PDB file of C-alpha atoms in Angstrom:
ATOM      1  CA  MET M   1     -38.455  25.425  33.098  1.00 52.00           C
ATOM      2  CA  ALA M   2     -35.132  23.714  33.748  1.00 49.00           C
ATOM      3  CA  ARG M   3     -36.747  20.344  33.047  1.00 51.00           C
ATOM      4  CA  LEU M   4     -38.257  21.650  29.794  1.00 49.00           C
ATOM      5  CA  ARG M   5     -34.917  23.053  28.658  1.00 51.00           C
ATOM      6  CA  GLY M   6     -33.298  19.703  29.431  1.00 48.00           C
ATOM      7  CA  ARG M   7     -35.865  17.888  27.308  1.00 51.00           C
ATOM      8  CA  ARG M   8     -35.274  20.301  24.421  1.00 51.00           C
ATOM      9  CA  ILE M   9     -31.546  19.707  24.597  1.00 47.00           C
ATOM     10  CA  VAL M  10     -32.061  15.943  24.553  1.00 43.00           C
ATOM     11  CA  VAL M  11     -34.389  16.241  21.540  1.00 43.00           C
ATOM     12  CA  MET M  12     -31.871  18.434  19.731  1.00 47.00           C
ATOM     13  CA  LEU M  13     -29.074  15.961  20.385  1.00 42.00           C
ATOM     14  CA  VAL M  14     -31.191  13.093  19.123  1.00 43.00           C
ATOM     15  CA  VAL M  15     -32.060  15.041  15.963  1.00 40.00           C
ATOM     16  CA  VAL M  16     -28.391  15.899  15.372  1.00 38.00           C
ATOM     17  CA  ALA M  17     -27.403  12.267  15.898  1.00 37.00           C
ATOM     18  CA  LEU M  18     -30.061  11.076  13.464  1.00 36.00           C
ATOM     19  CA  LEU M  19     -29.014  13.595  10.828  1.00 35.00           C
ATOM     20  CA  ALA M  20     -25.366  12.625  11.246  1.00 41.00           C
ATOM     21  CA  GLY M  21     -26.277   8.958  10.938  1.00 39.00           C
ATOM     22  CA  LEU M  22     -28.303   9.586   7.793  1.00 35.00           C
ATOM     23  CA  SER M  23     -25.457  11.615   6.301  1.00 41.00           C
ATOM     24  CA  LEU M  24     -22.925   8.853   6.977  1.00 41.00           C
ATOM     25  CA  ALA M  25     -25.309   6.270   5.533  1.00 43.00           C
ATOM     26  CA  ALA M  26     -25.638   8.377   2.378  1.00 44.00           C
ATOM     27  CA  VAL M  27     -21.863   8.688   2.073  1.00 46.00           C
ATOM     28  CA  TRP M  28     -21.506   4.920   2.526  1.00 43.00           C
ATOM     29  CA  GLY M  29     -24.049   4.212  -0.185  1.00 48.00           C
ATOM     30  CA  LEU M  30     -22.895   6.840  -2.679  1.00 59.00           C
ATOM     31  CA  GLN M  31     -19.138   6.855  -2.075  1.00 56.00           C
ATOM     32  CA  ARG M  32     -18.231   5.080  -5.306  1.00 56.00           C
ATOM     33  CA  GLN M  33     -19.800   7.974  -7.185  1.00 65.00           C
ATOM     34  CA  LEU M  34     -17.200  10.159  -5.459  1.00 70.00           C
ATOM     35  CA  VAL M  35     -14.340   7.834  -6.436  1.00 84.00           C
ATOM     36  CA  TYR M  36     -15.123   6.839 -10.029  1.00 94.00           C
ATOM     37  CA  TYR M  37     -15.999   9.294 -12.804  1.00 90.00           C
ATOM     38  CA  PRO M  38     -16.349   7.120 -15.898  1.00 92.00           C
ATOM     39  CA  ASP M  39     -17.081   8.394 -19.351  1.00 92.00           C
ATOM     40  CA  ALA M  40     -19.300   5.460 -20.256  1.00 90.00           C
ATOM     41  CA  SER M  41     -19.887   6.513 -23.861  1.00 92.00           C
ATOM     42  CA  ASP M  42     -18.791   4.216 -26.677  1.00 94.00           C
ATOM     43  CA  VAL M  43     -15.399   4.916 -28.229  1.00 96.00           C
ATOM     44  CA  PRO M  44     -14.513   4.691 -31.944  1.00 96.00           C
ATOM     45  CA  PRO M  45     -12.598   1.724 -33.368  1.00 97.00           C
ATOM     46  CA  ALA M  46      -8.967   1.852 -32.305  1.00 97.00           C
ATOM     47  CA  GLY M  47      -7.610   2.451 -35.795  1.00 96.00           C
ATOM     48  CA  GLU M  48      -9.673   5.611 -36.237  1.00 97.00           C
ATOM     49  CA  VAL M  49      -7.989   7.199 -33.222  1.00 96.00           C
ATOM     50  CA  LEU M  50      -4.577   5.512 -33.303  1.00 97.00           C
ATOM     51  CA  PRO M  51      -3.480   4.496 -36.807  1.00 96.00           C
ATOM     52  CA  GLY M  52      -2.054   1.003 -36.632  1.00 96.00           C
ATOM     53  CA  ALA M  53      -3.887   0.133 -33.407  1.00 98.00           C
ATOM     54  CA  SER M  54      -6.430  -2.654 -33.062  1.00 98.00           C
ATOM     55  CA  ASP M  55      -9.375  -3.400 -30.802  1.00 98.00           C
ATOM     56  CA  VAL M  56      -8.841  -6.072 -28.161  1.00 98.00           C
ATOM     57  CA  THR M  57     -11.409  -7.825 -25.989  1.00 98.00           C
ATOM     58  CA  LEU M  58     -10.432  -8.537 -22.395  1.00 98.00           C
ATOM     59  CA  GLU M  59     -12.202 -11.467 -20.737  1.00 98.00           C
ATOM     60  CA  THR M  60     -12.418 -11.059 -16.966  1.00 98.00           C
ATOM     61  CA  ALA M  61     -12.589 -13.865 -14.418  1.00 97.00           C
ATOM     62  CA  ASP M  62     -16.110 -12.771 -13.454  1.00 97.00           C
ATOM     63  CA  GLY M  63     -17.422 -13.061 -16.991  1.00 97.00           C
ATOM     64  CA  LEU M  64     -17.220  -9.558 -18.476  1.00 98.00           C
ATOM     65  CA  GLU M  65     -15.942  -8.706 -21.944  1.00 98.00           C
ATOM     66  CA  LEU M  66     -14.165  -5.351 -21.952  1.00 98.00           C
ATOM     67  CA  GLY M  67     -12.960  -3.274 -24.871  1.00 98.00           C
ATOM     68  CA  ALA M  68      -9.311  -2.157 -24.971  1.00 98.00           C
ATOM     69  CA  TRP M  69      -6.878  -0.841 -27.582  1.00 98.00           C
ATOM     70  CA  TYR M  70      -3.554  -2.388 -28.556  1.00 98.00           C
ATOM     71  CA  LEU M  71      -0.891  -0.344 -30.313  1.00 98.00           C
ATOM     72  CA  PRO M  72       2.238  -2.121 -31.602  1.00 97.00           C
ATOM     73  CA  ALA M  73       5.612  -0.484 -31.093  1.00 97.00           C
ATOM     74  CA  ASP M  74       7.209   1.561 -33.823  1.00 94.00           C
ATOM     75  CA  ALA M  75       9.092  -1.109 -35.782  1.00 91.00           C
ATOM     76  CA  GLY M  76      12.237   0.973 -36.169  1.00 92.00           C
ATOM     77  CA  ARG M  77      12.622   1.589 -32.435  1.00 94.00           C
ATOM     78  CA  ASP M  78      11.079  -1.559 -30.954  1.00 95.00           C
ATOM     79  CA  THR M  79      12.382  -2.187 -27.425  1.00 95.00           C
ATOM     80  CA  GLY M  80      10.740  -5.604 -27.209  1.00 96.00           C
ATOM     81  CA  LEU M  81       8.729  -4.349 -24.233  1.00 98.00           C
ATOM     82  CA  ALA M  82       5.068  -3.488 -23.788  1.00 98.00           C
ATOM     83  CA  VAL M  83       3.269  -1.051 -21.499  1.00 98.00           C
ATOM     84  CA  LEU M  84       0.029  -1.928 -19.731  1.00 98.00           C
ATOM     85  CA  LEU M  85      -1.533   1.491 -19.240  1.00 98.00           C
ATOM     86  CA  ALA M  86      -3.970   1.572 -16.289  1.00 98.00           C
ATOM     87  CA  PRO M  87      -5.712   4.975 -16.316  1.00 97.00           C
ATOM     88  CA  GLY M  88      -7.079   7.137 -13.541  1.00 95.00           C
ATOM     89  CA  ASN M  89     -10.659   7.425 -12.389  1.00 94.00           C
ATOM     90  CA  GLY M  90     -12.030   9.713 -15.116  1.00 94.00           C
ATOM     91  CA  GLY M  91     -12.731   9.687 -18.829  1.00 93.00           C
ATOM     92  CA  ASN M  92     -12.033   6.687 -21.037  1.00 96.00           C
ATOM     93  CA  ARG M  93      -9.259   5.318 -23.222  1.00 97.00           C
ATOM     94  CA  ALA M  94      -9.805   7.857 -25.985  1.00 95.00           C
ATOM     95  CA  GLY M  95      -8.400  10.510 -23.653  1.00 95.00           C
ATOM     96  CA  ARG M  96      -5.109   8.596 -23.306  1.00 96.00           C
ATOM     97  CA  ALA M  97      -4.586   8.032 -27.026  1.00 97.00           C
ATOM     98  CA  GLY M  98      -1.967  10.775 -27.249  1.00 97.00           C
ATOM     99  CA  LEU M  99       0.138   9.211 -24.518  1.00 98.00           C
ATOM    100  CA  ALA M 100      -0.212   5.797 -26.150  1.00 98.00           C
ATOM    101  CA  ARG M 101       1.077   7.270 -29.418  1.00 97.00           C
ATOM    102  CA  GLU M 102       4.032   8.875 -27.617  1.00 98.00           C
ATOM    103  CA  LEU M 103       4.918   5.503 -26.090  1.00 98.00           C
ATOM    104  CA  GLY M 104       4.493   3.656 -29.374  1.00 97.00           C
ATOM    105  CA  ASP M 105       6.800   6.104 -31.126  1.00 97.00           C
ATOM    106  CA  ARG M 106       9.436   5.316 -28.483  1.00 97.00           C
ATOM    107  CA  GLY M 107       9.462   1.615 -29.305  1.00 97.00           C
ATOM    108  CA  LEU M 108       6.912   0.380 -26.765  1.00 98.00           C
ATOM    109  CA  ALA M 109       3.810  -1.653 -27.530  1.00 98.00           C
ATOM    110  CA  VAL M 110       0.831  -0.363 -25.532  1.00 98.00           C
ATOM    111  CA  LEU M 111      -2.332  -1.953 -24.193  1.00 98.00           C
ATOM    112  CA  LEU M 112      -4.688   0.884 -23.339  1.00 98.00           C
ATOM    113  CA  LEU M 113      -7.057  -0.475 -20.714  1.00 96.00           C
ATOM    114  CA  ASP M 114     -10.564   0.739 -19.974  1.00 97.00           C
ATOM    115  CA  TYR M 115     -12.119  -0.520 -16.752  1.00 98.00           C
ATOM    116  CA  ARG M 116     -15.621  -1.901 -16.381  1.00 97.00           C
ATOM    117  CA  GLY M 117     -18.159   0.900 -16.739  1.00 97.00           C
ATOM    118  CA  TYR M 118     -15.761   3.007 -18.835  1.00 97.00           C
ATOM    119  CA  GLY M 119     -15.672   3.527 -22.590  1.00 96.00           C
ATOM    120  CA  GLY M 120     -18.793   1.520 -23.374  1.00 96.00           C
ATOM    121  CA  ASN M 121     -17.752  -1.417 -21.199  1.00 98.00           C
ATOM    122  CA  PRO M 122     -20.311  -3.311 -19.106  1.00 97.00           C
ATOM    123  CA  GLY M 123     -20.276  -3.445 -15.309  1.00 97.00           C
ATOM    124  CA  SER M 124     -19.712  -0.998 -12.484  1.00 96.00           C
ATOM    125  CA  PRO M 125     -16.276  -0.081 -11.117  1.00 96.00           C
ATOM    126  CA  SER M 126     -15.008  -1.257  -7.737  1.00 96.00           C
ATOM    127  CA  GLU M 127     -11.603  -2.181  -6.334  1.00 97.00           C
ATOM    128  CA  ASP M 128     -12.139  -5.906  -6.854  1.00 97.00           C
ATOM    129  CA  GLY M 129     -13.608  -5.278 -10.295  1.00 97.00           C
ATOM    130  CA  LEU M 130     -10.668  -3.167 -11.458  1.00 98.00           C
ATOM    131  CA  ALA M 131      -8.279  -5.835 -10.174  1.00 98.00           C
ATOM    132  CA  ALA M 132     -10.059  -8.414 -12.336  1.00 98.00           C
ATOM    133  CA  ASP M 133      -9.926  -6.038 -15.318  1.00 98.00           C
ATOM    134  CA  ALA M 134      -6.181  -5.527 -14.914  1.00 98.00           C
ATOM    135  CA  ASP M 135      -5.569  -9.278 -14.600  1.00 98.00           C
ATOM    136  CA  ALA M 136      -7.480  -9.748 -17.857  1.00 98.00           C
ATOM    137  CA  ALA M 137      -5.227  -7.128 -19.483  1.00 98.00           C
ATOM    138  CA  VAL M 138      -2.124  -9.028 -18.350  1.00 98.00           C
ATOM    139  CA  ARG M 139      -3.513 -12.213 -19.919  1.00 98.00           C
ATOM    140  CA  ALA M 140      -4.360 -10.378 -23.147  1.00 98.00           C
ATOM    141  CA  LEU M 141      -0.842  -8.985 -23.433  1.00 98.00           C
ATOM    142  CA  ASP M 142       0.582 -12.443 -22.875  1.00 98.00           C
ATOM    143  CA  ASP M 143      -1.602 -13.730 -25.730  1.00 97.00           C
ATOM    144  CA  LEU M 144      -0.224 -10.899 -27.892  1.00 97.00           C
ATOM    145  CA  GLY M 145       3.330 -12.055 -27.213  1.00 97.00           C
ATOM    146  CA  HIS M 146       4.135  -9.798 -24.264  1.00 98.00           C
ATOM    147  CA  PRO M 147       4.554 -11.796 -21.033  1.00 98.00           C
ATOM    148  CA  SER M 148       4.462  -9.843 -17.783  1.00 97.00           C
ATOM    149  CA  ASP M 149       8.242 -10.027 -17.346  1.00 97.00           C
ATOM    150  CA  ARG M 150       8.531  -8.066 -20.624  1.00 98.00           C
ATOM    151  CA  THR M 151       5.840  -5.574 -19.678  1.00 98.00           C
ATOM    152  CA  VAL M 152       5.993  -2.243 -17.861  1.00 98.00           C
ATOM    153  CA  PHE M 153       2.971  -1.675 -15.623  1.00 98.00           C
ATOM    154  CA  PHE M 154       2.011   2.009 -15.896  1.00 98.00           C
ATOM    155  CA  GLY M 155      -0.531   3.391 -13.421  1.00 98.00           C
ATOM    156  CA  GLU M 156      -1.966   6.883 -13.499  1.00 98.00           C
ATOM    157  CA  SER M 157      -3.534   8.299 -10.303  1.00 97.00           C
ATOM    158  CA  LEU M 158      -6.187   5.733  -9.278  1.00 97.00           C
ATOM    159  CA  GLY M 159      -4.432   3.402 -11.693  1.00 98.00           C
ATOM    160  CA  THR M 160      -1.416   3.408  -9.368  1.00 98.00           C
ATOM    161  CA  GLY M 161      -3.605   1.516  -6.910  1.00 98.00           C
ATOM    162  CA  VAL M 162      -4.580  -0.914  -9.666  1.00 98.00           C
ATOM    163  CA  VAL M 163      -0.932  -1.408 -10.646  1.00 98.00           C
ATOM    164  CA  ALA M 164       0.172  -1.838  -7.023  1.00 98.00           C
ATOM    165  CA  GLY M 165      -2.360  -4.643  -6.729  1.00 97.00           C
ATOM    166  CA  LEU M 166      -1.102  -6.214  -9.962  1.00 98.00           C
ATOM    167  CA  LEU M 167       2.422  -6.072  -8.570  1.00 97.00           C
ATOM    168  CA  GLN M 168       1.358  -8.507  -5.846  1.00 96.00           C
ATOM    169  CA  ARG M 169       0.006 -11.031  -8.371  1.00 97.00           C
ATOM    170  CA  HIS M 170       2.354 -10.676 -11.366  1.00 97.00           C
ATOM    171  CA  ARG M 171       6.011  -9.729 -11.677  1.00 97.00           C
ATOM    172  CA  PRO M 172       6.540  -7.111 -14.425  1.00 98.00           C
ATOM    173  CA  ALA M 173       9.760  -5.875 -15.973  1.00 98.00           C
ATOM    174  CA  ALA M 174       9.228  -2.498 -14.270  1.00 98.00           C
ATOM    175  CA  VAL M 175       6.567  -0.162 -12.883  1.00 98.00           C
ATOM    176  CA  VAL M 176       5.752   3.493 -13.550  1.00 98.00           C
ATOM    177  CA  LEU M 177       3.560   5.319 -11.042  1.00 98.00           C
ATOM    178  CA  ARG M 178       2.218   8.679 -12.227  1.00 98.00           C
ATOM    179  CA  SER M 179       0.771  10.797  -9.389  1.00 98.00           C
ATOM    180  CA  PRO M 180       0.621   7.939  -6.884  1.00 98.00           C
ATOM    181  CA  PHE M 181      -0.982   8.115  -3.441  1.00 98.00           C
ATOM    182  CA  THR M 182      -0.054   6.072  -0.397  1.00 98.00           C
ATOM    183  CA  GLU M 183      -3.583   4.657  -0.191  1.00 96.00           C
ATOM    184  CA  LEU M 184      -6.937   6.006  -1.309  1.00 92.00           C
ATOM    185  CA  ALA M 185      -8.034   6.843   2.243  1.00 91.00           C
ATOM    186  CA  ASP M 186      -5.237   9.414   2.515  1.00 92.00           C
ATOM    187  CA  VAL M 187      -6.562  11.217  -0.568  1.00 90.00           C
ATOM    188  CA  GLY M 188     -10.083  11.075   0.836  1.00 85.00           C
ATOM    189  CA  ARG M 189      -9.017  12.550   4.159  1.00 86.00           C
ATOM    190  CA  HIS M 190      -7.385  15.434   2.306  1.00 79.00           C
ATOM    191  CA  HIS M 191     -10.566  16.290   0.398  1.00 75.00           C
ATOM    192  CA  TYR M 192     -13.105  15.383   3.118  1.00 78.00           C
ATOM    193  CA  PRO M 193     -11.354  16.095   6.435  1.00 82.00           C
ATOM    194  CA  TRP M 194     -14.648  16.200   8.356  1.00 74.00           C
ATOM    195  CA  LEU M 195     -15.545  12.589   7.484  1.00 77.00           C
ATOM    196  CA  PRO M 196     -14.221   9.351   9.055  1.00 74.00           C
ATOM    197  CA  VAL M 197     -12.912   8.334   5.641  1.00 75.00           C
ATOM    198  CA  ARG M 198     -10.807   5.398   6.778  1.00 77.00           C
ATOM    199  CA  THR M 199     -13.810   3.858   8.532  1.00 80.00           C
ATOM    200  CA  LEU M 200     -16.264   4.439   5.707  1.00 81.00           C
ATOM    201  CA  LEU M 201     -14.145   3.697   2.654  1.00 86.00           C
ATOM    202  CA  ARG M 202     -15.004   0.456   0.863  1.00 89.00           C
ATOM    203  CA  ASP M 203     -12.281   0.556  -1.826  1.00 91.00           C
ATOM    204  CA  ARG M 204      -8.794   0.899  -0.336  1.00 93.00           C
ATOM    205  CA  PHE M 205      -6.256   0.739  -3.178  1.00 96.00           C
ATOM    206  CA  PRO M 206      -3.051   0.538  -1.099  1.00 97.00           C
ATOM    207  CA  VAL M 207       0.054   1.646  -2.991  1.00 98.00           C
ATOM    208  CA  LEU M 208       2.777   2.333  -0.447  1.00 98.00           C
ATOM    209  CA  GLY M 209       2.757  -1.156   1.087  1.00 97.00           C
ATOM    210  CA  PRO M 210       2.980  -3.161  -2.139  1.00 98.00           C
ATOM    211  CA  VAL M 211       5.634  -0.846  -3.599  1.00 98.00           C
ATOM    212  CA  ALA M 212       7.722  -0.880  -0.403  1.00 98.00           C
ATOM    213  CA  GLY M 213       7.626  -4.674  -0.435  1.00 97.00           C
ATOM    214  CA  SER M 214       8.803  -5.084  -4.026  1.00 97.00           C
ATOM    215  CA  ASP M 215      12.234  -5.070  -5.648  1.00 97.00           C
ATOM    216  CA  VAL M 216      10.855  -4.366  -9.140  1.00 98.00           C
ATOM    217  CA  PRO M 217      12.379  -1.168 -10.632  1.00 98.00           C
ATOM    218  CA  VAL M 218      10.015   1.782 -10.193  1.00 98.00           C
ATOM    219  CA  THR M 219       9.823   5.264 -11.679  1.00 98.00           C
ATOM    220  CA  VAL M 220       7.628   7.761  -9.823  1.00 98.00           C
ATOM    221  CA  ILE M 221       6.311  10.822 -11.679  1.00 98.00           C
ATOM    222  CA  TYR M 222       4.354  13.666 -10.134  1.00 98.00           C
ATOM    223  CA  GLY M 223       3.649  17.364 -10.455  1.00 97.00           C
ATOM    224  CA  ASP M 224       4.573  19.682  -7.621  1.00 96.00           C
ATOM    225  CA  ARG M 225       1.216  21.508  -7.816  1.00 96.00           C
ATOM    226  CA  ASP M 226      -1.114  18.536  -7.809  1.00 96.00           C
ATOM    227  CA  ASP M 227      -4.583  19.601  -6.674  1.00 91.00           C
ATOM    228  CA  VAL M 228      -6.048  16.078  -6.583  1.00 94.00           C
ATOM    229  CA  VAL M 229      -3.397  13.810  -5.071  1.00 97.00           C
ATOM    230  CA  PRO M 230      -1.364  15.805  -2.527  1.00 96.00           C
ATOM    231  CA  THR M 231       2.246  15.926  -3.667  1.00 97.00           C
ATOM    232  CA  GLU M 232       3.491  14.746  -0.271  1.00 97.00           C
ATOM    233  CA  LEU M 233       1.743  11.401  -0.822  1.00 98.00           C
ATOM    234  CA  SER M 234       3.623  10.849  -4.094  1.00 98.00           C
ATOM    235  CA  VAL M 235       6.839  11.856  -2.342  1.00 98.00           C
ATOM    236  CA  ARG M 236       6.260   9.206   0.344  1.00 98.00           C
ATOM    237  CA  VAL M 237       5.759   6.515  -2.274  1.00 98.00           C
ATOM    238  CA  ALA M 238       9.001   7.459  -4.028  1.00 98.00           C
ATOM    239  CA  ASP M 239      10.883   7.687  -0.736  1.00 98.00           C
ATOM    240  CA  ASN M 240       9.825   4.153   0.223  1.00 98.00           C
ATOM    241  CA  ALA M 241      10.430   2.378  -3.098  1.00 98.00           C
ATOM    242  CA  PRO M 242      13.429   0.037  -2.524  1.00 97.00           C
ATOM    243  CA  ALA M 243      14.215  -0.131  -6.249  1.00 97.00           C
ATOM    244  CA  LEU M 244      13.499   3.471  -7.231  1.00 98.00           C
ATOM    245  CA  ALA M 245      14.941   3.946 -10.711  1.00 98.00           C
ATOM    246  CA  GLU M 246      13.971   7.587 -11.141  1.00 98.00           C
ATOM    247  CA  ARG M 247      11.929  10.318  -9.509  1.00 98.00           C
ATOM    248  CA  VAL M 248      10.502  12.752 -12.077  1.00 98.00           C
ATOM    249  CA  VAL M 249       9.089  15.959 -10.604  1.00 98.00           C
ATOM    250  CA  ILE M 250       7.312  18.137 -13.149  1.00 97.00           C
ATOM    251  CA  GLU M 251       7.489  21.679 -11.829  1.00 96.00           C
ATOM    252  CA  GLY M 252       4.332  23.747 -11.916  1.00 96.00           C
ATOM    253  CA  ALA M 253       2.181  20.817 -13.046  1.00 97.00           C
ATOM    254  CA  GLY M 254      -1.232  19.968 -11.668  1.00 96.00           C
ATOM    255  CA  HIS M 255      -2.863  16.556 -11.687  1.00 96.00           C
ATOM    256  CA  ASN M 256      -4.609  16.761 -15.057  1.00 93.00           C
ATOM    257  CA  ASP M 257      -2.409  19.255 -16.903  1.00 96.00           C
ATOM    258  CA  ALA M 258      -1.537  18.314 -20.480  1.00 96.00           C
ATOM    259  CA  VAL M 259       2.138  17.870 -19.585  1.00 96.00           C
ATOM    260  CA  MET M 260       1.156  14.888 -17.404  1.00 97.00           C
ATOM    261  CA  PHE M 261       0.001  13.029 -20.525  1.00 96.00           C
ATOM    262  CA  GLY M 262       2.765  14.121 -22.863  1.00 97.00           C
ATOM    263  CA  PRO M 263       6.346  13.623 -24.020  1.00 97.00           C
ATOM    264  CA  ARG M 264       8.046  14.148 -20.653  1.00 97.00           C
ATOM    265  CA  VAL M 265       6.090  11.286 -19.152  1.00 98.00           C
ATOM    266  CA  ALA M 266       6.685   9.102 -22.210  1.00 98.00           C
ATOM    267  CA  ASP M 267      10.418   9.893 -22.066  1.00 98.00           C
ATOM    268  CA  ALA M 268      10.557   8.695 -18.446  1.00 98.00           C
ATOM    269  CA  VAL M 269       8.794   5.457 -19.370  1.00 98.00           C
ATOM    270  CA  GLU M 270      11.237   4.899 -22.237  1.00 98.00           C
ATOM    271  CA  ARG M 271      14.270   5.498 -19.999  1.00 98.00           C
ATOM    272  CA  LEU M 272      13.011   2.928 -17.519  1.00 98.00           C
ATOM    273  CA  ALA M 273      12.099   0.425 -20.226  1.00 97.00           C
ATOM    274  CA  ARG M 274      15.506   0.646 -21.887  1.00 95.00           C
ATOM    275  CA  SER M 275      17.263   0.326 -18.526  1.00 96.00           C
ATOM    276  CA  VAL M 276      15.567  -3.015 -17.847  1.00 94.00           C
ATOM    277  CA  GLY M 277      15.333  -4.218 -21.458  1.00 83.00           C
TER     278      GLY M 277
END
């Protein structure tokens, strides 16, 4: 009987190990579906959503053509600066049109980026892919008369990882990080504490390291009730920014609340832009 019980225990352990292995393999294979939530549907022409805006095609180094929207600054308040707006992991550029309008009204030209796989664009998102998309946006702005040293890189949520990567390849006039994390693995560990996230994660998106190693002026914006990116991660990024221009804490705000896409955020971007302009 003792021998039989021992065999049963061994069989159970093997079954548990196999199930755990299969579960980890599934997470490895499907993890990008847990990171990226694109709205892949086509968007209208820019001018139908943002009067005065135009459609722009971004040409990536790996051969993709991506749709984006360009909105010139309000002529009466033109700061001479542009904003490259790198969105988070959900939706598409149509959902950021209101923020683009707020920025345009404050004298800032705006390039509203959509990554590969978003907003009718070809391709599938990945860390390397989004880096190529952002580089293409920098080139497009330069062609439009806005070199990187006259551009504010604005990253929202996952876009803060995209912008932090850009910061290592291009020097902007300034950077705005809205709801930044230290690195994507720290967000994953918060939401999936039972998984070895750091081991499994394919797309890393470090933010803290690149920001801590840069002397470019930075504004950090976050809500104190963020249910997606833990507020303490945004706090750490702000605390470690050597050239922190401003820390904007929006009380009572969650990650995707309307206030995080509205005038208070646009006001902070304008303050930073005018301070470096």
